[in-house]
Amino acid sequence: MKNILVTGGCGFIGSNFIRYLFSETDFNGRVVNIDKLTYAGNPENLAGIKEAFPNRYFFNKTDICNLSELTGLFETFEIDAICHFAAESHVDRSITNPGDFIHSNIEGTFCLLELARQNKNKLELFHHVSTDEVFGSLGKSGYFTETTPYNPSSPYSASKASSDHLIRAYSVTYGVPATISNCSNNYGPYQFPEKLIPLMILNAIEDKALPVYGEGINIRDWLYVEDHCKAIWAIMQHGRRGETYNIGGGCEKRNIDIVNIICELVDKLIPDTNTAPKKNLITFVKDRPGHDLRYAMDFSKLKNELNWTPAETFESGIEKTIKWYIENTNWISRVKSGEYKQWMKQQYEDRK
Ligand code: NAD
Ligand code: DAU
């Protein structure tokens, strides 16, 4: 792989992946990042990369549904691999505004697949980044494996499930060389503060209410974002074409336990004797409609075939993450645009 087209590289995981590729691997080719720059996309997430790698990093503000623009970029940069992150990614937004998810996640993936089909002979790999949410909800026991039937609950997960099906269909029908990874919940630097962990960190720092949905007993399987990037790169290099790989943290936690851990760490990292313990800010609010109870990944296939396991523990990863948000107040004030304030206000109204 010499010239990788990364979609959605200005988002949370995409930007961490590009940073990882340039700083932690022996990849010596070019990265062409295409991103529409939605509310979640921020070129600042890649600050310093163009300066450090002027001949190897390129950015183009494009919607992945724009096939003619994609075709031009494919030819200009002699693309031979695609790593597809671009998506609408927030479940709550998919409940209030599903249309954007159909556009970017289904039509967008279809456009990229058409690009791949037309250029099949020049393409070494199309890697599709997907989610554990396609499998639906687990009960109290058991794990998702690569053969668990799809059973998505939200417009977000249904749109990601559709995109996975399209990837498989193009792989089987047209011979597009594809791999898929389905990953559990990520956390770490540059995550947009609408998701549980960054939202709770920022609200705790700012002494604002910490809105826990329902009783806080839903369980997610948490993975530090750099471990996700390592897994994706391992699959891109050595994964078997046509295969799907589950990625997970082996770290199941109830939401309320996550919020309590964050409160304790913020109390420790910003000792302020004038404010009460951050736990006093916890507020139980109306539950998310169709809220999946539990996700947990069996990632033994990835471990056995590609020798991947998560390196970061939750204890070290969450402390690093909180420190990052404390130190990056400029980034935070810039992502909290008018759109963000409007979204948060609406969330508050809807959940009263
Ligand atoms: P994000 O919302 O932070 O970033 C998404 C990026 O995609 C943004 O930069 C946005 O501008 C861009 N984008 C959206 N629609 C686009 C379009 N039509 N054309 C071009 N660019 C577009 O998302 P994330 O958390 O970084 O997730 C990245 C991928 O990983 C998604 O596909 C998501 O489904 C998947 N995933 C996320 C998690 C997680 O915990 N965050 C876990 C598993 C899988
Ligand atoms: O599992 C992988 C998925 O993880 C990714 O595919 C999605 O892109 C990503 O957004 C994430 O989805 P979740 O819905 O699990 O993440 P979120 O951070 O929105 O919520 C995590 C849990 O916390 C969930 O049970 C809902 C709850 N929650 C969330 C928010 C934003 C709260 O209790 N309060 C909140 O304010």
Short mmCIF file of C-alpha atoms in Angstrom, two decimals, residues 2-10 14 18 21-22 27-35 37 43 46 48-62 73-74 76-79:
data_model
loop_
_atom_site.label_atom_id
_atom_site.label_comp_id
_atom_site.label_asym_id
_atom_site.label_seq_id
_atom_site.Cartn_x
_atom_site.Cartn_y
_atom_site.Cartn_z
CA LYS A 2 1.54 3.24 -1.18
CA ASN A 3 -1.29 5.77 -1.42
CA ILE A 4 -4.13 5.41 1.07
CA LEU A 5 -7.43 7.26 0.71
CA VAL A 6 -8.69 7.84 4.25
CA THR A 7 -12.31 8.99 4.55
CA GLY A 8 -13.47 10.92 7.62
CA GLY A 9 -9.90 11.59 8.69
CA CYS A 10 -10.84 14.81 10.50
CA GLY A 14 -9.78 8.89 11.62
CA ILE A 18 -3.60 9.24 10.52
CA LEU A 21 0.19 5.89 10.73
CA PHE A 22 2.71 8.74 10.43
CA PHE A 27 4.28 3.21 6.40
CA ASN A 28 6.17 5.53 4.04
CA GLY A 29 3.54 6.32 1.41
CA ARG A 30 0.93 9.08 1.03
CA VAL A 31 -2.35 9.69 2.87
CA VAL A 32 -5.18 11.51 1.10
CA ASN A 33 -7.78 12.52 3.69
CA ILE A 34 -11.25 13.32 2.36
CA ASP A 35 -13.74 14.74 4.81
CA LEU A 37 -16.17 18.58 7.71
CA PRO A 43 -9.00 19.85 10.61
CA LEU A 46 -4.49 16.93 12.50
CA GLY A 48 1.05 19.84 12.48
CA ILE A 49 0.69 16.85 10.14
CA LYS A 50 0.80 18.79 6.85
CA GLU A 51 3.81 20.80 8.09
CA ALA A 52 5.63 17.63 9.16
CA PHE A 53 4.76 15.61 6.03
CA PRO A 54 4.16 18.14 3.20
CA ASN A 55 4.67 15.58 0.42
CA ARG A 56 2.87 12.72 2.11
CA TYR A 57 -0.31 14.22 3.61
CA PHE A 58 -3.11 15.80 1.55
CA PHE A 59 -6.55 17.00 2.58
CA ASN A 60 -9.61 17.55 0.41
CA LYS A 61 -12.96 18.80 1.72
CA THR A 62 -15.35 16.45 -0.08
CA LEU A 73 -8.63 12.23 -6.50
CA PHE A 74 -8.26 8.49 -7.06
CA THR A 76 -4.41 12.08 -9.30
CA PHE A 77 -2.99 10.32 -6.25
CA GLU A 78 -2.83 6.81 -7.75
CA ILE A 79 -4.77 5.44 -4.82
#
